[in-house]
Short mmCIF file of C-alpha atoms and ligand atoms in Angstrom, two decimals:
data_model
loop_
_atom_site.label_atom_id
_atom_site.label_comp_id
_atom_site.label_asym_id
_atom_site.label_seq_id
_atom_site.Cartn_x
_atom_site.Cartn_y
_atom_site.Cartn_z
CA UNK A 121 8.61 -33.37 39.82
CA UNK A 122 7.65 -37.28 41.35
CA UNK A 123 11.15 -37.49 42.69
CA UNK A 124 10.94 -33.73 44.31
CA UNK A 125 7.39 -34.32 46.32
CA UNK A 126 9.10 -37.75 47.19
CA UNK A 127 11.90 -35.95 48.64
CA UNK A 128 9.56 -33.16 49.85
CA UNK A 129 7.14 -35.18 52.32
CA UNK A 130 10.93 -37.00 53.44
CA UNK A 131 12.44 -36.53 56.79
CA UNK A 132 15.25 -34.30 55.15
CA UNK A 133 12.24 -32.06 53.48
CA UNK A 134 10.63 -32.28 57.24
CA UNK A 135 13.69 -31.14 59.33
CA UNK A 136 14.56 -28.59 57.66
CA UNK A 137 10.76 -27.52 57.69
CA UNK A 138 11.95 -27.55 62.02
CA UNK A 139 14.32 -25.68 61.65
CA UNK A 140 12.79 -23.42 59.84
CA UNK A 141 9.37 -23.09 62.52
CA UNK A 142 11.80 -22.56 65.24
CA UNK A 143 13.40 -20.16 63.91
CA UNK A 144 10.09 -18.80 63.64
CA UNK A 145 9.39 -19.00 67.04
CA UNK A 146 12.61 -17.33 67.95
CA UNK A 147 11.46 -14.34 66.01
CA UNK A 148 7.86 -14.07 67.26
CA UNK A 149 8.93 -14.56 71.11
CA UNK A 150 12.10 -11.94 70.89
CA UNK A 151 8.88 -9.41 68.96
CA UNK A 152 6.71 -10.48 71.26
CA UNK A 153 8.73 -10.11 74.16
CA UNK A 154 10.54 -7.17 72.67
CA UNK A 155 7.88 -4.74 72.24
CA UNK A 156 8.85 -4.15 76.49
CA UNK A 157 12.49 -3.63 75.51
CA UNK A 158 14.79 -1.48 73.24
CA UNK A 159 13.15 -1.42 69.56
CA UNK A 160 16.83 -1.37 67.78
CA UNK A 161 17.35 -4.76 70.33
CA UNK A 162 15.13 -7.34 68.37
CA UNK A 163 17.72 -10.10 67.18
CA UNK A 164 16.00 -9.19 63.04
CA UNK A 165 16.70 -5.35 63.87
CA UNK A 166 20.25 -5.88 65.54
CA UNK A 167 21.44 -8.03 62.89
CA UNK A 168 19.85 -6.53 60.16
CA UNK A 169 21.87 -3.04 61.71
CA UNK A 170 24.81 -5.07 62.18
CA UNK A 171 25.00 -5.89 58.31
CA UNK A 172 24.65 -2.48 57.69
CA UNK A 173 27.60 -1.69 59.69
CA UNK A 174 29.43 -3.76 58.44
CA UNK A 175 28.39 -3.65 54.38
CA UNK A 176 31.40 -1.65 52.43
CA UNK A 177 30.58 0.87 50.64
CA UNK A 178 30.74 -0.60 46.68
CA UNK A 179 27.85 -2.75 48.65
CA UNK A 180 25.92 -0.09 49.82
CA UNK A 181 26.49 2.28 46.86
CA UNK A 182 25.16 -0.69 44.95
CA UNK A 183 22.73 -1.33 47.32
CA UNK A 184 21.06 2.57 47.23
CA UNK A 185 21.90 2.62 42.85
CA UNK A 186 19.63 -0.64 42.81
CA UNK A 187 16.96 -0.59 45.36
CA UNK A 188 17.09 3.08 46.05
CA UNK A 189 15.17 4.17 49.23
CA UNK A 190 14.07 0.91 49.04
CA UNK A 191 17.43 -0.79 50.12
CA UNK A 192 15.71 -1.87 53.53
CA UNK A 193 13.40 -3.94 52.32
CA UNK A 194 15.82 -5.45 49.66
CA UNK A 195 18.26 -5.88 52.97
CA UNK A 196 15.46 -7.87 55.08
CA UNK A 197 14.65 -10.36 52.13
CA UNK A 198 17.72 -11.12 51.84
CA UNK A 199 18.56 -11.24 55.96
CA UNK A 200 14.48 -13.67 55.35
CA UNK A 201 16.14 -16.07 52.84
CA UNK A 202 19.73 -15.75 54.94
CA UNK A 203 17.75 -16.82 58.34
CA UNK A 204 15.63 -19.43 56.09
CA UNK A 205 18.90 -21.28 54.87
CA UNK A 206 20.30 -21.79 58.13
CA UNK A 207 17.44 -22.39 59.60
CA UNK A 208 16.41 -25.36 57.18
CA UNK A 209 20.29 -26.91 58.35
CA UNK A 210 19.86 -26.70 61.78
CA UNK A 211 16.73 -28.86 61.16
CA UNK A 212 19.08 -30.91 59.39
CA UNK A 213 21.22 -31.12 61.69
CA UNK A 214 19.57 -31.13 64.46
CA UNK A 215 17.69 -34.46 63.30
CA UNK A 216 21.08 -36.67 62.81
CA UNK A 217 22.80 -35.17 65.58
CA UNK A 218 21.09 -33.85 68.23
CA UNK A 219 23.76 -32.72 70.51
CA UNK A 220 25.13 -30.86 66.88
CA UNK A 221 21.84 -28.90 66.54
CA UNK A 222 21.81 -27.23 70.06
CA UNK A 223 25.06 -26.07 69.42
CA UNK A 224 24.22 -24.71 66.16
CA UNK A 225 21.24 -23.01 67.74
CA UNK A 226 22.95 -21.34 71.20
CA UNK A 227 25.91 -20.26 68.31
CA UNK A 228 23.74 -18.57 66.26
CA UNK A 229 21.63 -17.70 69.88
CA UNK A 230 25.02 -16.06 70.60
CA UNK A 231 26.06 -14.07 67.28
CA UNK A 232 22.38 -12.28 68.18
CA UNK A 233 23.41 -11.23 71.65
CA UNK A 234 26.04 -10.34 70.41
CA UNK A 235 25.29 -8.00 67.75
CA UNK A 236 22.29 -6.61 69.51
CA UNK A 237 24.46 -5.56 72.72
CA UNK A 238 26.89 -3.86 70.72
CA UNK A 239 24.68 -2.16 69.40
CA UNK A 240 24.72 1.54 70.11
CA UNK A 241 22.42 2.88 73.10
CA UNK A 242 21.77 -0.95 73.83
CA UNK A 243 22.05 -1.54 77.42
CA UNK A 244 22.49 -5.38 78.23
CA UNK A 245 19.00 -6.09 79.68
CA UNK A 246 18.02 -5.39 75.94
CA UNK A 247 19.82 -8.78 74.90
CA UNK A 248 16.61 -10.64 77.17
CA UNK A 249 13.86 -11.10 73.88
CA UNK A 250 16.98 -12.89 71.83
CA UNK A 251 17.61 -15.15 74.64
CA UNK A 252 13.95 -15.48 75.81
CA UNK A 253 13.66 -16.07 72.07
CA UNK A 254 16.40 -18.55 71.39
CA UNK A 255 15.15 -20.96 74.35
CA UNK A 256 11.77 -20.41 73.01
CA UNK A 257 13.39 -22.25 69.06
CA UNK A 258 15.25 -24.91 71.39
CA UNK A 259 12.26 -25.85 73.19
CA UNK A 260 10.45 -25.92 69.54
CA UNK A 261 13.28 -27.60 67.59
CA UNK A 262 13.75 -30.36 70.16
CA UNK A 263 9.29 -30.90 70.59
CA UNK A 264 9.61 -31.54 66.21
CA UNK A 265 12.75 -33.26 66.24
CA UNK A 266 11.66 -36.12 68.10
CA UNK A 267 7.88 -36.00 66.82
CA UNK A 268 9.78 -36.64 63.64
CA UNK A 269 12.20 -39.01 64.75
CA UNK A 270 9.15 -41.59 65.90
CA UNK A 271 7.80 -40.76 61.73
CA UNK A 272 10.62 -42.18 60.83
CA UNK A 273 8.21 -45.95 60.51
CA UNK A 274 7.87 -43.87 56.80
CA UNK A 275 8.27 -45.45 54.24
CA UNK A 276 9.40 -48.83 55.30
CA UNK A 277 10.47 -49.08 59.02
CA UNK A 278 7.10 -50.38 61.54
CA UNK A 279 6.31 -48.24 63.80
CA UNK A 280 7.32 -51.10 66.38
CA UNK A 281 10.69 -51.65 65.05
CA UNK A 282 11.23 -47.80 65.48
CA UNK A 283 9.49 -48.13 69.15
CA UNK A 284 12.76 -50.44 69.80
CA UNK A 285 15.55 -48.95 68.44
CA UNK A 286 14.82 -46.05 69.65
CA UNK A 287 12.73 -45.91 72.45
CA UNK A 288 9.51 -43.51 71.21
CA UNK A 289 6.29 -45.25 69.88
CA UNK A 290 6.02 -43.97 66.31
CA UNK A 291 3.23 -41.78 65.08
CA UNK A 292 1.92 -40.59 61.63
CA UNK A 293 4.02 -37.78 59.80
CA UNK A 294 0.30 -35.63 60.16
CA UNK A 295 1.17 -35.28 63.65
CA UNK A 296 4.09 -34.07 63.10
CA UNK A 297 3.14 -31.29 60.23
CA UNK A 298 -0.24 -30.43 62.54
CA UNK A 299 1.91 -30.01 65.34
CA UNK A 300 4.71 -27.31 63.05
CA UNK A 301 1.81 -26.07 61.83
CA UNK A 302 0.40 -24.78 64.86
CA UNK A 303 3.35 -23.70 66.13
CA UNK A 304 3.95 -21.61 62.79
CA UNK A 305 0.46 -19.90 63.33
CA UNK A 306 1.04 -19.15 66.63
CA UNK A 307 3.94 -17.39 66.07
CA UNK A 308 2.40 -15.48 63.21
CA UNK A 309 0.23 -14.58 65.79
CA UNK A 310 3.16 -13.39 68.50
CA UNK A 311 5.10 -11.99 65.89
CA UNK A 312 2.40 -9.94 65.06
CA UNK A 313 0.69 -9.18 68.74
CA UNK A 314 4.59 -8.00 69.48
CA UNK A 315 4.47 -5.22 67.25
CA UNK A 316 0.94 -4.06 67.78
CA UNK A 317 2.13 -4.15 71.41
CA UNK A 318 5.40 -2.26 70.29
CA UNK A 319 3.32 0.45 68.38
CA UNK A 320 1.05 0.42 71.61
CA UNK A 321 3.63 1.30 74.44
CA UNK A 322 5.32 3.89 72.19
CA UNK A 323 4.07 7.44 72.64
CA UNK A 324 6.49 8.82 70.51
CA UNK A 325 4.90 9.78 67.64
CA UNK A 326 1.77 11.20 69.73
CA UNK A 327 4.56 13.50 71.57
CA UNK A 328 5.81 14.59 68.34
CA UNK A 329 1.87 15.27 66.82
CA UNK A 330 1.16 16.83 70.36
CA UNK A 331 4.34 19.11 69.81
CA UNK A 332 4.16 22.65 69.45
CA UNK A 333 6.77 24.59 68.18
CA UNK A 334 7.27 27.50 69.17
CA UNK A 335 7.87 31.16 66.40
CA UNK A 336 11.37 31.89 65.05
CA UNK A 337 13.27 35.28 66.11
CA UNK A 338 14.20 35.09 62.24
CA UNK A 339 11.40 33.98 60.34
CA UNK A 340 12.82 32.72 56.81
CA UNK A 341 13.28 35.44 53.74
CA UNK A 342 9.91 35.30 51.71
CA UNK A 343 10.55 33.41 48.79
CA UNK A 344 10.12 35.31 45.42
CA UNK A 345 7.49 34.74 42.89
CA UNK A 346 7.97 32.15 40.20
CA UNK A 347 11.06 30.29 42.22
CA UNK A 348 8.73 27.39 40.25
CA UNK A 349 9.33 26.28 37.38
CA UNK A 350 6.38 27.17 34.81
CA UNK A 351 7.14 23.33 33.26
CA UNK A 352 4.58 20.90 34.39
CA UNK A 353 5.78 18.22 36.18
CA UNK A 354 8.94 19.48 37.89
CA UNK A 355 9.37 18.84 41.47
CA UNK A 356 7.42 20.61 43.51
CA UNK A 357 10.13 23.02 44.71
CA UNK A 358 9.57 22.92 48.45
CA UNK A 359 9.23 18.69 48.96
CA UNK A 360 6.40 18.10 51.46
CA UNK A 361 7.15 16.24 54.13
CA UNK A 362 6.22 13.15 53.10
CA UNK A 363 7.86 12.97 50.24
CA UNK A 364 11.17 13.82 51.20
CA UNK A 365 14.08 10.53 50.67
CA UNK A 366 15.05 9.29 53.47
CA UNK A 367 18.56 7.96 53.77
CA UNK A 368 19.77 6.57 56.82
CA UNK A 369 21.25 2.71 58.21
CA UNK A 370 18.06 2.51 60.98
CA UNK A 371 16.80 -0.12 60.39
CA UNK A 372 14.10 0.69 63.18
CA UNK A 373 13.76 4.92 63.27
CA UNK A 374 14.86 5.75 66.34
CA UNK A 375 12.93 6.67 69.33
CA UNK A 376 13.32 9.72 71.17
CA UNK A 377 11.66 10.94 73.97
CA UNK A 378 11.60 15.16 73.50
CA UNK A 379 11.66 14.47 77.50
CA UNK A 380 14.71 13.03 77.98
CA UNK A 381 16.88 13.92 75.14
CA UNK A 382 20.25 16.03 75.85
CA UNK A 383 22.87 17.04 73.63
CA UNK A 384 26.85 16.95 74.67
CA UNK A 385 28.67 19.78 73.51
CA UNK A 386 32.63 18.05 73.94
CA UNK A 387 35.95 17.33 73.09
CA UNK A 388 38.19 20.57 73.04
CA UNK A 389 36.72 23.17 73.76
CA UNK A 390 36.64 25.47 77.03
CA UNK A 391 33.63 23.90 78.66
CA UNK A 392 31.65 21.27 78.46
CA UNK A 393 27.75 22.08 77.49
CA UNK A 394 25.11 20.27 77.77
CA UNK A 395 21.54 20.98 75.60
CA UNK A 396 17.72 19.74 76.68
CA UNK A 397 14.89 19.62 73.87
CA UNK A 398 13.41 22.77 76.53
CA UNK A 399 16.17 24.47 75.52
CA UNK A 400 16.28 24.41 72.58
CA UNK A 401 12.09 25.81 72.76
CA UNK A 402 13.63 28.36 74.83
CA UNK A 403 16.44 29.55 72.60
CA UNK A 404 16.09 32.48 69.47
CA UNK A 405 15.41 29.58 66.66
CA UNK A 406 15.94 30.62 62.56
CA UNK A 407 13.66 29.46 60.11
CA UNK A 408 15.24 28.95 55.98
CA UNK A 409 14.98 26.66 53.39
CA UNK A 410 17.74 24.40 52.64
CA UNK A 411 18.20 21.74 50.07
CA UNK A 412 19.31 18.64 50.72
CA UNK A 413 21.31 15.85 49.45
CA UNK A 414 22.67 13.35 49.56
CA UNK A 415 25.92 12.06 48.63
CA UNK A 416 24.83 9.19 47.03
CA UNK A 417 22.50 10.61 44.55
CA UNK A 418 23.59 9.00 40.64
CA UNK A 419 23.38 12.15 38.25
CA UNK A 420 19.76 12.37 37.59
CA UNK A 421 19.19 11.10 40.82
CA UNK A 422 16.40 12.50 43.47
CA UNK A 423 17.86 11.42 46.79
CA UNK A 424 17.57 15.55 47.33
CA UNK A 425 14.83 17.60 48.58
CA UNK A 426 14.19 20.96 49.64
CA UNK A 427 12.52 22.01 53.50
CA UNK A 428 11.95 24.72 55.15
CA UNK A 429 14.14 24.42 58.17
CA UNK A 430 13.23 25.51 61.99
CA UNK A 431 16.41 25.44 64.66
CA UNK A 432 19.01 26.81 66.65
CA UNK A 433 22.43 28.03 64.68
CA UNK A 434 25.08 25.96 66.37
CA UNK A 435 27.43 28.47 65.80
CA UNK A 436 26.08 29.69 68.94
CA UNK A 437 26.42 26.97 70.66
CA UNK A 438 30.23 26.11 69.93
CA UNK A 439 30.06 30.35 71.14
CA UNK A 440 29.17 28.87 74.98
CA UNK A 441 31.45 25.45 74.16
CA UNK A 442 34.83 27.33 72.84
CA UNK A 443 36.49 25.21 70.72
CA UNK A 444 40.38 25.60 71.80
CA UNK A 445 43.09 25.91 69.31
CA UNK A 446 43.75 23.02 66.35
CA UNK A 447 40.38 21.57 66.25
CA UNK A 448 39.14 21.59 63.14
CA UNK A 449 36.48 19.76 63.55
CA UNK A 450 32.99 18.31 65.22
CA UNK A 451 31.78 14.89 65.21
CA UNK A 452 28.06 14.53 65.50
CA UNK A 453 26.95 11.41 66.69
CA UNK A 454 22.98 10.36 66.66
CA UNK A 455 21.42 8.23 68.87
CA UNK A 456 22.28 4.44 67.54
CA UNK A 457 25.51 5.32 66.92
CA UNK A 458 25.96 6.75 63.25
CA UNK A 459 27.92 9.12 63.42
CA UNK A 460 29.50 12.68 60.55
CA UNK A 461 32.03 14.84 60.29
CA UNK A 462 32.07 18.55 59.80
CA UNK A 463 34.80 21.17 59.35
CA UNK A 464 34.24 23.29 62.26
CA UNK A 465 34.48 26.60 60.26
CA UNK A 466 31.35 25.71 58.42
CA UNK A 467 29.68 25.57 61.55
CA UNK A 468 30.54 28.99 62.79
CA UNK A 469 30.14 30.94 59.70
CA UNK A 470 27.77 33.00 58.39
CA UNK A 471 25.41 29.90 55.92
CA UNK A 472 23.49 28.81 59.07
CA UNK A 473 24.11 24.97 60.51
CA UNK A 474 21.29 24.30 62.62
CA UNK A 475 20.49 21.60 65.17
CA UNK A 476 16.84 21.51 63.38
CA UNK A 477 13.76 20.51 65.13
CA UNK A 478 10.94 21.45 62.50
CA UNK A 479 10.75 20.91 59.12
CA UNK A 480 8.09 22.69 56.97
CA UNK A 481 6.57 24.16 60.21
CA UNK A 482 6.06 20.55 61.39
CA UNK A 483 8.02 19.11 64.42
CA UNK A 484 10.79 16.81 62.31
CA UNK A 485 9.41 13.67 61.24
CA UNK A 486 10.57 10.92 63.40
CA UNK A 487 12.22 9.21 60.41
CA UNK A 488 14.16 12.78 59.44
CA UNK A 489 15.21 12.73 62.70
CA UNK A 490 12.68 13.61 65.64
CA UNK A 491 13.70 16.09 67.97
CA UNK A 492 16.22 16.89 66.80
CA UNK A 493 18.82 16.84 63.17
CA UNK A 494 21.76 18.87 62.03
CA UNK A 495 20.59 21.10 59.15
CA UNK A 496 24.50 22.05 56.85
CA UNK A 497 23.77 23.95 53.95
CA UNK A 498 26.44 22.92 51.60
CA UNK A 499 27.47 19.69 52.05
CA UNK A 500 26.16 15.71 51.93
CA UNK A 501 23.90 14.62 54.69
CA UNK A 502 26.82 12.34 55.10
CA UNK A 503 29.18 14.55 56.57
CA UNK A 504 26.92 16.71 58.23
CA UNK A 505 22.89 16.19 58.46
CA UNK A 506 23.08 13.82 61.65
CA UNK A 507 19.86 13.05 62.26
CA UNK A 508 18.26 12.08 66.44
CA UNK A 509 21.76 13.63 67.32
CA UNK A 510 23.13 13.76 71.21
CA UNK A 511 26.68 14.05 70.75
CA UNK A 512 29.06 16.71 69.25
CA UNK A 513 32.90 16.38 69.78
CA UNK A 514 34.70 18.75 68.88
CA UNK A 515 38.00 17.44 67.83
CA UNK A 516 40.75 17.31 64.54
CA UNK A 517 39.75 15.22 61.23
CA UNK A 518 43.72 13.79 62.08
CA UNK A 519 41.97 12.32 65.53
CA UNK A 520 38.62 10.43 64.35
CA UNK A 521 36.89 9.20 61.59
CA UNK A 522 33.18 9.49 61.04
CA UNK A 523 30.98 6.40 59.80
CA UNK A 524 31.17 6.76 56.12
CA UNK A 525 35.15 7.88 56.41
CA UNK A 526 35.79 4.47 57.90
CA UNK A 527 33.62 2.85 55.94
CA UNK A 528 35.71 3.81 51.92
CA UNK A 529 33.97 7.35 51.68
CA UNK A 530 35.56 10.59 52.08
CA UNK A 531 35.89 12.33 54.96
CA UNK A 532 34.40 16.10 53.96
CA UNK A 533 31.32 15.75 51.60
CA UNK A 534 30.97 19.57 49.80
CA UNK A 535 28.38 19.54 47.07
CA UNK A 536 28.93 18.68 44.11
CA UNK A 537 27.07 21.10 41.12
CA UNK A 538 24.43 19.72 39.23
CA UNK A 539 21.60 19.57 36.87
CA UNK A 540 18.58 17.35 35.85
CA UNK A 541 15.95 16.70 33.68
CA UNK A 542 12.53 15.96 35.24
CA UNK A 543 10.33 16.08 32.65
CA UNK A 544 10.14 14.96 29.89
CA UNK A 545 11.51 11.39 31.92
CA UNK A 546 14.32 9.36 30.26
CA UNK A 547 12.94 7.35 27.54
CA UNK A 548 9.66 8.97 27.38
CA UNK A 549 7.87 9.03 23.98
CA UNK A 550 6.45 12.30 23.02
CA UNK A 551 4.49 14.04 20.49
CA UNK A 552 6.42 16.31 17.78
CA UNK A 553 6.16 20.02 18.53
CA UNK A 554 6.89 22.43 20.90
CA UNK A 555 7.59 21.19 24.54
CA UNK A 556 9.15 22.31 27.71
CA UNK A 557 11.53 20.61 29.55
CA UNK A 558 12.31 21.04 32.62
CA UNK A 559 13.87 20.33 36.06
CA UNK A 560 16.18 21.58 39.12
CA UNK A 561 19.62 22.53 39.74
CA UNK A 562 21.58 22.97 42.71
CA UNK A 563 25.46 24.20 43.99
CA UNK A 564 24.69 24.69 47.55
CA UNK A 565 26.73 27.78 49.39
CA UNK A 566 27.60 28.47 45.64
CA UNK A 567 24.39 29.13 44.34
CA UNK A 568 23.34 28.69 40.14
CA UNK A 569 23.83 31.38 37.99
CA UNK A 570 22.80 29.24 34.64
CA UNK A 571 21.11 26.45 33.31
CA UNK A 572 22.31 24.97 29.50
CA UNK A 573 20.35 22.24 27.68
CA UNK A 574 21.81 20.35 24.73
CA UNK A 575 20.04 18.67 22.02
CA UNK A 576 22.02 15.73 20.46
CA UNK A 577 25.25 17.58 19.53
CA UNK A 578 24.26 21.20 18.63
CA UNK A 579 25.44 23.73 20.90
CA UNK A 580 24.71 24.13 24.31
CA UNK A 581 21.68 27.11 24.50
CA UNK A 582 20.67 28.71 27.61
CA UNK A 583 17.80 27.95 30.20
CA UNK A 584 15.48 30.25 31.14
CA UNK A 585 15.94 29.96 35.32
CA UNK A 586 13.18 30.28 37.57
CA UNK A 587 13.25 32.75 40.73
CA UNK A 588 17.14 32.41 43.03
CA UNK A 589 15.36 31.46 46.90
CA UNK A 590 19.04 31.83 48.10
CA UNK A 591 22.47 30.37 46.87
CA UNK A 592 21.71 26.83 49.91
CA UNK A 593 18.51 25.84 47.84
CA UNK A 594 18.53 24.41 44.37
CA UNK A 595 16.47 26.14 41.54
CA UNK A 596 14.65 25.40 38.97
CA UNK A 597 14.89 25.80 34.89
CA UNK A 598 12.94 25.68 31.71
CA UNK A 599 13.35 25.51 28.67
CA UNK A 600 11.44 25.77 25.15
CA UNK A 601 11.94 22.81 22.65
CA UNK A 602 10.87 22.18 19.02
CA UNK A 603 10.80 18.98 18.95
CA UNK A 604 11.85 17.40 15.38
CA UNK A 605 10.25 13.03 15.10
CA UNK A 606 12.67 10.78 16.11
CA UNK A 607 15.12 9.43 18.54
CA UNK A 608 16.81 12.26 20.50
CA UNK A 609 19.08 13.05 23.72
CA UNK A 610 18.76 15.89 25.74
CA UNK A 611 21.96 16.61 28.54
CA UNK A 612 21.84 19.47 30.45
CA UNK A 613 24.25 21.02 32.78
CA UNK A 614 24.58 24.08 35.55
CA UNK A 615 27.01 27.23 35.94
CA UNK A 616 27.57 27.34 39.91
CA UNK A 617 27.81 31.00 41.26
CA UNK A 618 31.20 30.70 41.08
CA UNK A 619 31.62 30.59 37.52
CA UNK A 620 32.29 26.79 37.35
CA UNK A 621 30.49 25.39 34.60
CA UNK A 622 29.62 21.36 35.92
CA UNK A 623 32.10 18.76 35.00
CA UNK A 624 31.35 16.26 32.49
CA UNK A 625 33.79 14.46 34.10
CA UNK A 626 31.80 11.02 35.00
CA UNK A 627 32.15 10.09 38.53
CA UNK A 628 30.82 7.41 40.58
CA UNK A 629 29.14 8.59 44.28
CA UNK A 630 31.70 6.62 46.57
CA UNK A 631 33.87 8.77 47.40
CA UNK A 632 32.19 11.75 48.05
CA UNK A 633 29.47 11.91 45.06
CA UNK A 634 28.96 11.65 41.35
CA UNK A 635 29.50 13.84 38.55
CA UNK A 636 28.85 13.66 34.81
CA UNK A 637 26.73 15.23 32.92
CA UNK A 638 22.83 14.14 32.74
CA UNK A 639 21.82 12.60 29.17
CA UNK A 640 18.66 11.50 28.79
CA UNK A 641 16.64 9.71 25.56
CA UNK A 642 13.41 10.58 24.20
CA UNK A 643 11.36 9.41 20.97
CA UNK A 644 9.43 11.54 19.13
CA UNK A 645 7.07 10.66 17.81
N1 MTE B 1936 21.39 8.91 62.29
C1 MTE B 1936 22.00 9.54 61.20
N2 MTE B 1936 21.19 10.73 60.58
C2 MTE B 1936 22.10 10.70 58.96
C3 MTE B 1936 21.81 9.41 58.39
C4 MTE B 1936 21.68 8.09 59.14
O1 MTE B 1936 22.37 7.17 58.67
N3 MTE B 1936 21.61 8.04 60.29
N4 MTE B 1936 22.20 9.37 57.38
C5 MTE B 1936 22.40 10.77 56.46
C6 MTE B 1936 22.84 10.82 55.38
S1 MTE B 1936 23.94 10.01 54.22
C7 MTE B 1936 21.89 11.12 54.54
S2 MTE B 1936 21.57 11.85 53.26
C8 MTE B 1936 20.40 12.49 55.66
C9 MTE B 1936 19.04 12.22 55.45
O2 MTE B 1936 18.37 12.76 55.72
P1 MTE B 1936 16.96 12.37 55.33
O3 MTE B 1936 16.87 10.81 55.49
O4 MTE B 1936 15.87 13.42 56.17
O5 MTE B 1936 16.50 12.98 53.77
O6 MTE B 1936 21.24 12.45 56.53
C10 MTE B 1936 22.54 11.86 57.17
N5 MTE B 1936 21.61 11.36 58.08
MO1 MO B 1937 23.81 10.61 52.06
#
């Protein structure tokens, strides 16, 4: 303990502190000046995004399995620790050998600039905040390092010796710590100011709130009575926008001005088509309930949501573009470089794959793709649900690979039949006697025709199905159980509209979706 304290007051720890303060200045200056550039171009966002792009699929799967929709927060914590450690090392290096420190800092700056300018939709000028930040960081590192050299009086060397050896007058450690502290505080203020400034300068959220959606030419089919499971605690049948799961690679939500939005449809087509947001508002829009599902959803997981979407059938746009013979895929790309490969015929058939602009009666929330996203019934999101979509390339599976396919996931992703128990929760303690079990099942485009429950190793028994809205939405179920004291396992499985029973074969989410039966352990008291 004493040793640690002594070390902490020693020059090595102080040099590391100088490095950390300098790194904070790099980030803060970039954040402040970054308010005037693309949000995705600040060092933290660009580095994190680049890291995500290089994340192998097993790690992405691990991150989502471990942190769920907090995966982005976990990434920032990991990145923060890495930057912290690197900054410590650079501070010490600069203290020992200044030129080497400069080389290190410039190297890091170059890496950040490279990760900024290689982001999709980012211009070279967007590297300005990083360059300014790096220069500011270098100046701060220089000032603190010189101060530190001057404190080398500590513990024994007298000030006049330092002066003789280095040509610098000695100074107190207190001065060093004061300078470091004041600089760090200033960096904090600058970073917070940059955040506020960035938010104030962006008026996308206001534009989204002010947008009035047109009425559909074909409204969503009226919901039959009783789509909601009668069991208290089961997921609402329509997921409110604020509760809708969010999965994407976007560390900062892309901000697209709807007036500037344009969709380019090209590739193997007779005619290239360009579509503006106004074109969409003027088109014959349809509205329908569709359940989206993420391929990373584990058995029993909650990466699925059901909403009423408003949009234009992609079929209509493809009709205008006229795909050429041989085309079998549409590669949709977002403004930030994510892409999905969707079979061409899926976008042309009568399942009504749409370019959506509305979600549950509102414009798309920013994080769900404002102003325009794809919604394709029956396919996992990673091969179909491109948010912030700006480009549709008609192509062939043989010629093009989408974002996740390049990273080890499948090129196609039909949604697997899945039933989930929501009540009771896993490891719940429940009183003996009659109780209701309930949950949700889905098999988009095939529909759910049966859900069965198995208690311990007894026979499979049919659950009560709630009303079916359509085969492209999930369906809820309930089951009455006479619970006897002791530990019990509740298993559930669904049968889809083709008569196929949900497989008990366990599969991990990679490469094309998890499978297996969920088993929930409860203790009855
Ligand atoms: N631009 C973009 N669109 C994207 C993604 C993405 O990373 N970037 N992720 C996809 C995945 S994996 C899923 S499951 C759905 C999730 O849509 P949601 O966040 O609106 O629920 O979006 C899809 N669209
Ligand atoms: Mo997903």
